[in-house]
JSON list of C-alpha atoms and ligand atoms in Angstrom, two decimals:
[
{"chain": "A", "resi": 1, "resn": "UNK", "atom": "CA", "xyz": [-3.41, -5.14, -17.05]},
{"chain": "A", "resi": 2, "resn": "UNK", "atom": "CA", "xyz": [-1.13, -7.62, -18.78]},
{"chain": "A", "resi": 3, "resn": "UNK", "atom": "CA", "xyz": [-0.12, -10.09, -16.05]},
{"chain": "A", "resi": 4, "resn": "UNK", "atom": "CA", "xyz": [3.40, -10.60, -17.48]},
{"chain": "A", "resi": 5, "resn": "UNK", "atom": "CA", "xyz": [4.70, -7.31, -16.08]},
{"chain": "A", "resi": 6, "resn": "UNK", "atom": "CA", "xyz": [2.38, -4.69, -14.72]},
{"chain": "A", "resi": 7, "resn": "UNK", "atom": "CA", "xyz": [3.81, -1.20, -14.19]},
{"chain": "A", "resi": 8, "resn": "UNK", "atom": "CA", "xyz": [3.43, -0.08, -10.58]},
{"chain": "A", "resi": 9, "resn": "UNK", "atom": "CA", "xyz": [3.40, 3.54, -9.42]},
{"chain": "A", "resi": 10, "resn": "UNK", "atom": "CA", "xyz": [4.33, 3.73, -5.73]},
{"chain": "A", "resi": 11, "resn": "UNK", "atom": "CA", "xyz": [3.35, 6.71, -3.57]},
{"chain": "A", "resi": 12, "resn": "UNK", "atom": "CA", "xyz": [4.88, 7.05, -0.12]},
{"chain": "A", "resi": 13, "resn": "UNK", "atom": "CA", "xyz": [5.32, 9.64, 2.62]},
{"chain": "A", "resi": 14, "resn": "UNK", "atom": "CA", "xyz": [7.66, 7.59, 4.76]},
{"chain": "A", "resi": 15, "resn": "UNK", "atom": "CA", "xyz": [10.54, 5.25, 5.21]},
{"chain": "A", "resi": 16, "resn": "UNK", "atom": "CA", "xyz": [9.64, 3.16, 2.20]},
{"chain": "A", "resi": 17, "resn": "UNK", "atom": "CA", "xyz": [10.48, -0.23, 3.72]},
{"chain": "A", "resi": 18, "resn": "UNK", "atom": "CA", "xyz": [7.47, -1.82, 2.04]},
{"chain": "A", "resi": 19, "resn": "UNK", "atom": "CA", "xyz": [8.79, -0.44, -1.24]},
{"chain": "A", "resi": 20, "resn": "UNK", "atom": "CA", "xyz": [12.15, -2.14, -0.57]},
{"chain": "A", "resi": 21, "resn": "UNK", "atom": "CA", "xyz": [10.48, -5.54, -0.12]},
{"chain": "A", "resi": 22, "resn": "UNK", "atom": "CA", "xyz": [8.31, -5.05, -3.22]},
{"chain": "A", "resi": 23, "resn": "UNK", "atom": "CA", "xyz": [11.44, -4.17, -5.22]},
{"chain": "A", "resi": 24, "resn": "UNK", "atom": "CA", "xyz": [13.30, -7.19, -3.84]},
{"chain": "A", "resi": 25, "resn": "UNK", "atom": "CA", "xyz": [10.45, -9.47, -4.93]},
{"chain": "A", "resi": 26, "resn": "UNK", "atom": "CA", "xyz": [10.43, -7.80, -8.33]},
{"chain": "A", "resi": 27, "resn": "UNK", "atom": "CA", "xyz": [14.18, -8.19, -8.79]},
{"chain": "A", "resi": 28, "resn": "UNK", "atom": "CA", "xyz": [14.06, -11.84, -7.71]},
{"chain": "A", "resi": 29, "resn": "UNK", "atom": "CA", "xyz": [11.60, -12.44, -10.56]},
{"chain": "A", "resi": 30, "resn": "UNK", "atom": "CA", "xyz": [8.79, -13.50, -8.22]},
{"chain": "A", "resi": 31, "resn": "UNK", "atom": "CA", "xyz": [6.50, -10.53, -8.93]},
{"chain": "A", "resi": 32, "resn": "UNK", "atom": "CA", "xyz": [4.71, -10.16, -12.29]},
{"chain": "A", "resi": 33, "resn": "UNK", "atom": "CA", "xyz": [5.22, -6.41, -11.99]},
{"chain": "A", "resi": 34, "resn": "UNK", "atom": "CA", "xyz": [7.87, -3.72, -11.88]},
{"chain": "A", "resi": 35, "resn": "UNK", "atom": "CA", "xyz": [7.99, -0.42, -10.05]},
{"chain": "A", "resi": 36, "resn": "UNK", "atom": "CA", "xyz": [8.02, 2.24, -12.78]},
{"chain": "A", "resi": 37, "resn": "UNK", "atom": "CA", "xyz": [7.96, 5.32, -10.59]},
{"chain": "A", "resi": 38, "resn": "UNK", "atom": "CA", "xyz": [8.06, 6.40, -6.93]},
{"chain": "A", "resi": 39, "resn": "UNK", "atom": "CA", "xyz": [6.37, 9.63, -5.83]},
{"chain": "A", "resi": 40, "resn": "UNK", "atom": "CA", "xyz": [6.45, 11.29, -2.44]},
{"chain": "A", "resi": 41, "resn": "UNK", "atom": "CA", "xyz": [5.11, 14.41, -0.73]},
{"chain": "A", "resi": 42, "resn": "UNK", "atom": "CA", "xyz": [8.11, 14.54, 1.66]},
{"chain": "A", "resi": 43, "resn": "UNK", "atom": "CA", "xyz": [11.47, 15.85, 0.41]},
{"chain": "A", "resi": 44, "resn": "UNK", "atom": "CA", "xyz": [13.42, 13.57, 2.78]},
{"chain": "A", "resi": 45, "resn": "UNK", "atom": "CA", "xyz": [11.29, 10.42, 2.41]},
{"chain": "A", "resi": 46, "resn": "UNK", "atom": "CA", "xyz": [13.26, 7.20, 2.76]},
{"chain": "A", "resi": 47, "resn": "UNK", "atom": "CA", "xyz": [11.30, 5.92, -0.24]},
{"chain": "A", "resi": 48, "resn": "UNK", "atom": "CA", "xyz": [13.29, 8.29, -2.49]},
{"chain": "A", "resi": 49, "resn": "UNK", "atom": "CA", "xyz": [16.59, 6.83, -1.30]},
{"chain": "A", "resi": 50, "resn": "UNK", "atom": "CA", "xyz": [15.31, 3.30, -1.85]},
{"chain": "A", "resi": 51, "resn": "UNK", "atom": "CA", "xyz": [14.12, 4.23, -5.36]},
{"chain": "A", "resi": 52, "resn": "UNK", "atom": "CA", "xyz": [17.62, 5.55, -6.10]},
{"chain": "A", "resi": 53, "resn": "UNK", "atom": "CA", "xyz": [19.23, 2.41, -4.71]},
{"chain": "A", "resi": 54, "resn": "UNK", "atom": "CA", "xyz": [17.16, 0.32, -7.11]},
{"chain": "A", "resi": 55, "resn": "UNK", "atom": "CA", "xyz": [17.54, 2.80, -10.04]},
{"chain": "A", "resi": 56, "resn": "UNK", "atom": "CA", "xyz": [13.83, 3.59, -10.19]},
{"chain": "A", "resi": 57, "resn": "UNK", "atom": "CA", "xyz": [12.76, 7.17, -11.04]},
{"chain": "A", "resi": 58, "resn": "UNK", "atom": "CA", "xyz": [11.73, 8.92, -7.83]},
{"chain": "A", "resi": 59, "resn": "UNK", "atom": "CA", "xyz": [10.19, 12.38, -7.49]},
{"chain": "A", "resi": 60, "resn": "UNK", "atom": "CA", "xyz": [9.31, 14.64, -4.60]},
{"chain": "A", "resi": 61, "resn": "UNK", "atom": "CA", "xyz": [6.12, 16.47, -5.54]},
{"chain": "A", "resi": 62, "resn": "UNK", "atom": "CA", "xyz": [5.87, 19.59, -3.41]},
{"chain": "A", "resi": 63, "resn": "UNK", "atom": "CA", "xyz": [2.35, 20.06, -2.02]},
{"chain": "A", "resi": 64, "resn": "UNK", "atom": "CA", "xyz": [2.97, 23.69, -0.99]},
{"chain": "A", "resi": 65, "resn": "UNK", "atom": "CA", "xyz": [0.27, 26.07, -2.26]},
{"chain": "A", "resi": 66, "resn": "UNK", "atom": "CA", "xyz": [-1.66, 23.33, -4.06]},
{"chain": "A", "resi": 67, "resn": "UNK", "atom": "CA", "xyz": [-5.17, 22.21, -3.15]},
{"chain": "A", "resi": 68, "resn": "UNK", "atom": "CA", "xyz": [-5.76, 18.47, -2.95]},
{"chain": "A", "resi": 69, "resn": "UNK", "atom": "CA", "xyz": [-7.20, 18.25, -6.47]},
{"chain": "A", "resi": 70, "resn": "UNK", "atom": "CA", "xyz": [-4.31, 20.22, -8.01]},
{"chain": "A", "resi": 71, "resn": "UNK", "atom": "CA", "xyz": [-1.79, 18.08, -6.17]},
{"chain": "A", "resi": 72, "resn": "UNK", "atom": "CA", "xyz": [-3.43, 14.86, -7.26]},
{"chain": "A", "resi": 73, "resn": "UNK", "atom": "CA", "xyz": [-3.55, 16.06, -10.87]},
{"chain": "A", "resi": 74, "resn": "UNK", "atom": "CA", "xyz": [0.23, 16.38, -10.68]},
{"chain": "A", "resi": 75, "resn": "UNK", "atom": "CA", "xyz": [0.52, 12.86, -9.29]},
{"chain": "A", "resi": 76, "resn": "UNK", "atom": "CA", "xyz": [-1.67, 11.56, -12.11]},
{"chain": "A", "resi": 77, "resn": "UNK", "atom": "CA", "xyz": [0.48, 13.35, -14.72]},
{"chain": "A", "resi": 78, "resn": "UNK", "atom": "CA", "xyz": [3.66, 11.66, -13.39]},
{"chain": "A", "resi": 79, "resn": "UNK", "atom": "CA", "xyz": [1.97, 8.27, -13.09]},
{"chain": "A", "resi": 80, "resn": "UNK", "atom": "CA", "xyz": [0.48, 8.46, -16.60]},
{"chain": "A", "resi": 81, "resn": "UNK", "atom": "CA", "xyz": [3.79, 9.57, -18.13]},
{"chain": "A", "resi": 82, "resn": "UNK", "atom": "CA", "xyz": [5.38, 6.43, -16.69]},
{"chain": "A", "resi": 83, "resn": "UNK", "atom": "CA", "xyz": [2.48, 4.20, -17.76]},
{"chain": "A", "resi": 84, "resn": "UNK", "atom": "CA", "xyz": [1.53, 3.16, -14.22]},
{"chain": "A", "resi": 85, "resn": "UNK", "atom": "CA", "xyz": [-1.32, 0.63, -14.30]},
{"chain": "A", "resi": 86, "resn": "UNK", "atom": "CA", "xyz": [-1.59, -0.10, -10.59]},
{"chain": "A", "resi": 87, "resn": "UNK", "atom": "CA", "xyz": [-0.99, 2.46, -7.82]},
{"chain": "A", "resi": 88, "resn": "UNK", "atom": "CA", "xyz": [0.60, 1.19, -4.60]},
{"chain": "A", "resi": 89, "resn": "UNK", "atom": "CA", "xyz": [0.36, 3.32, -1.45]},
{"chain": "A", "resi": 90, "resn": "UNK", "atom": "CA", "xyz": [2.97, 2.66, 1.25]},
{"chain": "A", "resi": 91, "resn": "UNK", "atom": "CA", "xyz": [2.54, 4.89, 4.24]},
{"chain": "A", "resi": 92, "resn": "UNK", "atom": "CA", "xyz": [1.09, 7.72, 2.15]},
{"chain": "A", "resi": 93, "resn": "UNK", "atom": "CA", "xyz": [-0.34, 10.14, 4.67]},
{"chain": "A", "resi": 94, "resn": "UNK", "atom": "CA", "xyz": [-2.39, 12.47, 2.44]},
{"chain": "A", "resi": 95, "resn": "UNK", "atom": "CA", "xyz": [-6.03, 11.70, 1.67]},
{"chain": "A", "resi": 96, "resn": "UNK", "atom": "CA", "xyz": [-6.53, 11.12, -2.04]},
{"chain": "A", "resi": 97, "resn": "UNK", "atom": "CA", "xyz": [-9.10, 13.27, -3.84]},
{"chain": "A", "resi": 98, "resn": "UNK", "atom": "CA", "xyz": [-12.25, 11.62, -5.22]},
{"chain": "A", "resi": 99, "resn": "UNK", "atom": "CA", "xyz": [-10.96, 12.53, -8.70]},
{"chain": "A", "resi": 100, "resn": "UNK", "atom": "CA", "xyz": [-7.77, 10.52, -8.15]},
{"chain": "A", "resi": 101, "resn": "UNK", "atom": "CA", "xyz": [-9.70, 7.54, -6.76]},
{"chain": "A", "resi": 102, "resn": "UNK", "atom": "CA", "xyz": [-12.09, 7.63, -9.73]},
{"chain": "A", "resi": 103, "resn": "UNK", "atom": "CA", "xyz": [-9.21, 7.96, -12.22]},
{"chain": "A", "resi": 104, "resn": "UNK", "atom": "CA", "xyz": [-7.64, 4.75, -10.89]},
{"chain": "A", "resi": 105, "resn": "UNK", "atom": "CA", "xyz": [-10.88, 3.07, -9.80]},
{"chain": "A", "resi": 106, "resn": "UNK", "atom": "CA", "xyz": [-10.12, -0.38, -8.32]},
{"chain": "A", "resi": 107, "resn": "UNK", "atom": "CA", "xyz": [-6.47, 0.06, -9.29]},
{"chain": "A", "resi": 108, "resn": "UNK", "atom": "CA", "xyz": [-5.11, 1.57, -6.05]},
{"chain": "A", "resi": 109, "resn": "UNK", "atom": "CA", "xyz": [-3.89, -0.65, -3.21]},
{"chain": "A", "resi": 110, "resn": "UNK", "atom": "CA", "xyz": [-3.01, 0.43, 0.33]},
{"chain": "A", "resi": 111, "resn": "UNK", "atom": "CA", "xyz": [-1.52, -1.38, 3.32]},
{"chain": "A", "resi": 112, "resn": "UNK", "atom": "CA", "xyz": [-2.76, -0.63, 6.81]},
{"chain": "A", "resi": 113, "resn": "UNK", "atom": "CA", "xyz": [-1.18, -2.00, 10.02]},
{"chain": "A", "resi": 114, "resn": "UNK", "atom": "CA", "xyz": [-4.31, -3.58, 11.55]},
{"chain": "A", "resi": 115, "resn": "UNK", "atom": "CA", "xyz": [-6.99, -6.11, 10.67]},
{"chain": "A", "resi": 116, "resn": "UNK", "atom": "CA", "xyz": [-9.53, -3.75, 9.12]},
{"chain": "A", "resi": 117, "resn": "UNK", "atom": "CA", "xyz": [-12.20, -2.72, 9.88]},
{"chain": "A", "resi": 118, "resn": "UNK", "atom": "CA", "xyz": [-10.54, -2.49, 13.32]},
{"chain": "A", "resi": 119, "resn": "UNK", "atom": "CA", "xyz": [-8.27, 0.44, 14.12]},
{"chain": "A", "resi": 120, "resn": "UNK", "atom": "CA", "xyz": [-8.56, 2.63, 11.06]},
{"chain": "A", "resi": 121, "resn": "UNK", "atom": "CA", "xyz": [-6.62, 5.91, 11.00]},
{"chain": "A", "resi": 122, "resn": "UNK", "atom": "CA", "xyz": [-3.48, 6.94, 12.83]},
{"chain": "A", "resi": 123, "resn": "UNK", "atom": "CA", "xyz": [-1.32, 4.78, 15.08]},
{"chain": "A", "resi": 124, "resn": "UNK", "atom": "CA", "xyz": [-3.12, 1.47, 14.71]},
{"chain": "A", "resi": 125, "resn": "UNK", "atom": "CA", "xyz": [-0.50, -0.11, 17.03]},
{"chain": "A", "resi": 126, "resn": "UNK", "atom": "CA", "xyz": [-1.44, 2.15, 19.95]},
{"chain": "A", "resi": 127, "resn": "UNK", "atom": "CA", "xyz": [-5.14, 1.62, 19.21]},
{"chain": "A", "resi": 128, "resn": "UNK", "atom": "CA", "xyz": [-4.71, -2.17, 19.32]},
{"chain": "A", "resi": 129, "resn": "UNK", "atom": "CA", "xyz": [-2.74, -2.06, 22.60]},
{"chain": "A", "resi": 130, "resn": "UNK", "atom": "CA", "xyz": [-5.23, 0.33, 24.14]},
{"chain": "A", "resi": 131, "resn": "UNK", "atom": "CA", "xyz": [-8.18, -1.86, 23.17]},
{"chain": "A", "resi": 132, "resn": "UNK", "atom": "CA", "xyz": [-6.52, -4.99, 24.54]},
{"chain": "A", "resi": 133, "resn": "UNK", "atom": "CA", "xyz": [-6.97, -7.22, 21.48]},
{"chain": "A", "resi": 134, "resn": "UNK", "atom": "CA", "xyz": [-5.06, -10.50, 21.44]},
{"chain": "A", "resi": 135, "resn": "UNK", "atom": "CA", "xyz": [-4.60, -10.48, 17.68]},
{"chain": "A", "resi": 136, "resn": "UNK", "atom": "CA", "xyz": [-4.07, -7.67, 15.25]},
{"chain": "A", "resi": 137, "resn": "UNK", "atom": "CA", "xyz": [-2.27, -7.73, 11.91]},
{"chain": "A", "resi": 138, "resn": "UNK", "atom": "CA", "xyz": [-2.08, -6.08, 8.55]},
{"chain": "A", "resi": 139, "resn": "UNK", "atom": "CA", "xyz": [-4.53, -5.52, 5.70]},
{"chain": "A", "resi": 140, "resn": "UNK", "atom": "CA", "xyz": [-4.00, -4.84, 2.02]},
{"chain": "A", "resi": 141, "resn": "UNK", "atom": "CA", "xyz": [-7.11, -3.27, 0.55]},
{"chain": "A", "resi": 142, "resn": "UNK", "atom": "CA", "xyz": [-8.38, -1.49, -2.52]},
{"chain": "A", "resi": 143, "resn": "UNK", "atom": "CA", "xyz": [-8.61, 2.25, -1.96]},
{"chain": "A", "resi": 144, "resn": "UNK", "atom": "CA", "xyz": [-12.02, 3.87, -2.19]},
{"chain": "A", "resi": 145, "resn": "UNK", "atom": "CA", "xyz": [-13.08, 7.38, -1.21]},
{"chain": "A", "resi": 146, "resn": "UNK", "atom": "CA", "xyz": [-13.06, 6.59, 2.55]},
{"chain": "A", "resi": 147, "resn": "UNK", "atom": "CA", "xyz": [-9.87, 6.28, 4.60]},
{"chain": "A", "resi": 148, "resn": "UNK", "atom": "CA", "xyz": [-8.71, 2.68, 5.31]},
{"chain": "A", "resi": 149, "resn": "UNK", "atom": "CA", "xyz": [-12.01, 1.37, 4.03]},
{"chain": "A", "resi": 150, "resn": "UNK", "atom": "CA", "xyz": [-12.12, -0.26, 0.56]},
{"chain": "A", "resi": 151, "resn": "UNK", "atom": "CA", "xyz": [-12.56, -3.98, -0.26]},
{"chain": "A", "resi": 152, "resn": "UNK", "atom": "CA", "xyz": [-10.03, -6.29, 1.37]},
{"chain": "A", "resi": 153, "resn": "UNK", "atom": "CA", "xyz": [-7.50, -8.09, -0.82]},
{"chain": "A", "resi": 154, "resn": "UNK", "atom": "CA", "xyz": [-5.41, -9.87, 1.82]},
{"chain": "A", "resi": 155, "resn": "UNK", "atom": "CA", "xyz": [-4.94, -9.98, 5.59]},
{"chain": "A", "resi": 156, "resn": "UNK", "atom": "CA", "xyz": [-2.25, -11.45, 7.77]},
{"chain": "A", "resi": 157, "resn": "UNK", "atom": "CA", "xyz": [-2.79, -11.83, 11.53]},
{"chain": "A", "resi": 158, "resn": "UNK", "atom": "CA", "xyz": [-0.16, -10.92, 14.14]},
{"chain": "A", "resi": 159, "resn": "UNK", "atom": "CA", "xyz": [-0.31, -11.95, 17.79]},
{"chain": "A", "resi": 160, "resn": "UNK", "atom": "CA", "xyz": [-0.27, -9.34, 20.57]},
{"chain": "A", "resi": 161, "resn": "UNK", "atom": "CA", "xyz": [1.95, -10.65, 23.37]},
{"chain": "A", "resi": 162, "resn": "UNK", "atom": "CA", "xyz": [1.46, -10.06, 27.07]},
{"chain": "A", "resi": 163, "resn": "UNK", "atom": "CA", "xyz": [3.35, -6.91, 28.09]},
{"chain": "A", "resi": 164, "resn": "UNK", "atom": "CA", "xyz": [3.91, -5.97, 24.45]},
{"chain": "A", "resi": 165, "resn": "UNK", "atom": "CA", "xyz": [5.30, -2.50, 23.89]},
{"chain": "A", "resi": 166, "resn": "UNK", "atom": "CA", "xyz": [4.31, -0.19, 21.06]},
{"chain": "A", "resi": 167, "resn": "UNK", "atom": "CA", "xyz": [7.70, -0.66, 19.40]},
{"chain": "A", "resi": 168, "resn": "UNK", "atom": "CA", "xyz": [7.73, -4.44, 19.65]},
{"chain": "A", "resi": 169, "resn": "UNK", "atom": "CA", "xyz": [4.21, -4.76, 18.28]},
{"chain": "A", "resi": 170, "resn": "UNK", "atom": "CA", "xyz": [4.97, -2.29, 15.50]},
{"chain": "A", "resi": 171, "resn": "UNK", "atom": "CA", "xyz": [8.11, -4.21, 14.49]},
{"chain": "A", "resi": 172, "resn": "UNK", "atom": "CA", "xyz": [6.17, -7.51, 14.45]},
{"chain": "A", "resi": 173, "resn": "UNK", "atom": "CA", "xyz": [3.36, -6.06, 12.32]},
{"chain": "A", "resi": 174, "resn": "UNK", "atom": "CA", "xyz": [5.80, -4.43, 9.93]},
{"chain": "A", "resi": 175, "resn": "UNK", "atom": "CA", "xyz": [7.65, -7.72, 9.44]},
{"chain": "A", "resi": 176, "resn": "UNK", "atom": "CA", "xyz": [4.28, -9.24, 8.49]},
{"chain": "A", "resi": 177, "resn": "UNK", "atom": "CA", "xyz": [3.67, -6.36, 6.08]},
{"chain": "A", "resi": 178, "resn": "UNK", "atom": "CA", "xyz": [6.87, -7.02, 4.17]},
{"chain": "A", "resi": 179, "resn": "UNK", "atom": "CA", "xyz": [5.55, -10.50, 3.31]},
{"chain": "A", "resi": 180, "resn": "UNK", "atom": "CA", "xyz": [1.91, -9.46, 2.90]},
{"chain": "A", "resi": 181, "resn": "UNK", "atom": "CA", "xyz": [2.23, -6.60, 0.43]},
{"chain": "A", "resi": 182, "resn": "UNK", "atom": "CA", "xyz": [4.24, -8.35, -2.32]},
{"chain": "A", "resi": 183, "resn": "UNK", "atom": "CA", "xyz": [2.00, -11.41, -1.91]},
{"chain": "A", "resi": 184, "resn": "UNK", "atom": "CA", "xyz": [-1.18, -9.33, -2.20]},
{"chain": "A", "resi": 185, "resn": "UNK", "atom": "CA", "xyz": [0.10, -7.47, -5.26]},
{"chain": "A", "resi": 186, "resn": "UNK", "atom": "CA", "xyz": [1.00, -10.76, -6.94]},
{"chain": "A", "resi": 187, "resn": "UNK", "atom": "CA", "xyz": [-2.44, -12.25, -6.15]},
{"chain": "A", "resi": 188, "resn": "UNK", "atom": "CA", "xyz": [-4.21, -9.12, -7.33]},
{"chain": "A", "resi": 189, "resn": "UNK", "atom": "CA", "xyz": [-2.40, -9.14, -10.68]},
{"chain": "A", "resi": 190, "resn": "UNK", "atom": "CA", "xyz": [-2.44, -12.88, -11.36]},
{"chain": "A", "resi": 191, "resn": "UNK", "atom": "CA", "xyz": [-5.88, -13.80, -10.07]},
{"chain": "A", "resi": 192, "resn": "UNK", "atom": "CA", "xyz": [-7.72, -10.80, -11.57]},
{"chain": "A", "resi": 193, "resn": "UNK", "atom": "CA", "xyz": [-10.49, -10.46, -8.99]},
{"chain": "A", "resi": 194, "resn": "UNK", "atom": "CA", "xyz": [-13.89, -9.22, -9.95]},
{"chain": "A", "resi": 195, "resn": "UNK", "atom": "CA", "xyz": [-14.93, -6.61, -7.39]},
{"chain": "A", "resi": 196, "resn": "UNK", "atom": "CA", "xyz": [-18.52, -7.00, -6.25]},
{"chain": "A", "resi": 197, "resn": "UNK", "atom": "CA", "xyz": [-19.30, -4.40, -3.61]},
{"chain": "A", "resi": 198, "resn": "UNK", "atom": "CA", "xyz": [-16.95, -5.16, -0.73]},
{"chain": "A", "resi": 199, "resn": "UNK", "atom": "CA", "xyz": [-16.12, -8.64, -1.98]},
{"chain": "A", "resi": 200, "resn": "UNK", "atom": "CA", "xyz": [-13.45, -9.87, -4.34]},
{"chain": "A", "resi": 201, "resn": "UNK", "atom": "CA", "xyz": [-14.32, -12.86, -6.50]},
{"chain": "A", "resi": 202, "resn": "UNK", "atom": "CA", "xyz": [-11.05, -14.43, -7.55]},
{"chain": "A", "resi": 203, "resn": "UNK", "atom": "CA", "xyz": [-11.00, -15.46, -11.21]},
{"chain": "A", "resi": 204, "resn": "UNK", "atom": "CA", "xyz": [-8.00, -17.78, -11.18]},
{"chain": "A", "resi": 205, "resn": "UNK", "atom": "CA", "xyz": [-6.31, -20.28, -8.87]},
{"chain": "A", "resi": 206, "resn": "UNK", "atom": "CA", "xyz": [-3.31, -19.09, -6.90]},
{"chain": "A", "resi": 207, "resn": "UNK", "atom": "CA", "xyz": [0.00, -20.11, -8.55]},
{"chain": "B", "resi": 1, "resn": "GAR", "atom": "C1", "xyz": [3.33, 0.89, 7.18]},
{"chain": "B", "resi": 1, "resn": "GAR", "atom": "O1", "xyz": [3.38, 0.28, 8.44]},
{"chain": "B", "resi": 1, "resn": "GAR", "atom": "C2", "xyz": [1.90, 1.04, 6.73]},
{"chain": "B", "resi": 1, "resn": "GAR", "atom": "O2", "xyz": [1.07, 0.02, 7.16]},
{"chain": "B", "resi": 1, "resn": "GAR", "atom": "C3", "xyz": [1.51, 2.37, 7.37]},
{"chain": "B", "resi": 1, "resn": "GAR", "atom": "O3", "xyz": [2.65, 3.16, 7.20]},
{"chain": "B", "resi": 1, "resn": "GAR", "atom": "C4", "xyz": [3.82, 2.34, 7.26]},
{"chain": "B", "resi": 1, "resn": "GAR", "atom": "C5", "xyz": [4.72, 2.71, 6.11]},
{"chain": "B", "resi": 1, "resn": "GAR", "atom": "O4", "xyz": [5.95, 2.11, 6.25]},
{"chain": "B", "resi": 1, "resn": "GAR", "atom": "N1", "xyz": [0.36, 2.92, 6.72]},
{"chain": "B", "resi": 1, "resn": "GAR", "atom": "C6", "xyz": [-0.68, 3.44, 7.35]},
{"chain": "B", "resi": 1, "resn": "GAR", "atom": "O5", "xyz": [-0.74, 3.57, 8.58]},
{"chain": "B", "resi": 1, "resn": "GAR", "atom": "C7", "xyz": [-1.82, 3.89, 6.45]},
{"chain": "B", "resi": 1, "resn": "GAR", "atom": "N2", "xyz": [-3.04, 4.05, 7.17]},
{"chain": "B", "resi": 1, "resn": "GAR", "atom": "P1", "xyz": [7.03, 2.20, 5.10]},
{"chain": "B", "resi": 1, "resn": "GAR", "atom": "O6", "xyz": [7.11, 3.66, 4.64]},
{"chain": "B", "resi": 1, "resn": "GAR", "atom": "O7", "xyz": [8.32, 1.78, 5.77]},
{"chain": "B", "resi": 1, "resn": "GAR", "atom": "O8", "xyz": [6.63, 1.28, 3.99]}
]
C-alpha cells in the first residue's frame, strides 16, 4: 500500500453513517486514502445513497441463489476491478468466506460497537446493558476467519450512564465510532503495523 492515497473498498449492509464520516475525512484531505467503491448486499442500504452523494461508485450485489463463496467471488471481482487495497466493513452483516479473508489477508478492517473481546455478535448495546458494565465502547479490528475476533487496531471507550436506554447508549457509541474509524484507518495506513499473532507492532510514529 502506497501511503499517499490508498484505495478503499467499503462493504456495508446498513445505514452507512460510518462511510459518511470516512468520506468526510477523505474530502477534507485528512485521510491518506480514498473510497474507490461501495458494495452492499441490501438494495435499499443507506450506504448506496451516501456513495451517490459523494459520487463514489456504489453497487448492490444480490446474494439471491448464491452460496457464500460465489457471492464473495463477486465482491472480489468488483473490488479488484476498482483496485481496492484495503477493505472496510461498516455494518456488514454477512459472514465472509475463508477464501475472501485469505484473499485480503490482514487487509480487511471491521468496526464493532463494543470493547472486544466483550460482547461479540449481534446487539452489543443490549449485551452491555444486560451485563451491567460501566464502560463499553467501540473496536476497530483486522478481520480474520472468526466473527468480531481479529487483532485489535484501535479502541475507544464509552461510558454507560445510570438508567441508560438502549437508544441513548447506541447513539453515544456510534458518535464514538465516527471518530474512531477514520482515525484507525489513518493509523493503519500511515504506521504500517507488523501483525504478530494478535498484536500489532507499529512501525512508525503517529503523525
Ligand atoms: C455500526 O454501529 C457498527 O459498529 C455495527 O453496525 C453499525 C453500522 O452502522 N457493526 C456491527 O455490529 C458488526 N458486528 P452504519 O451502517 O451507520 O455505519
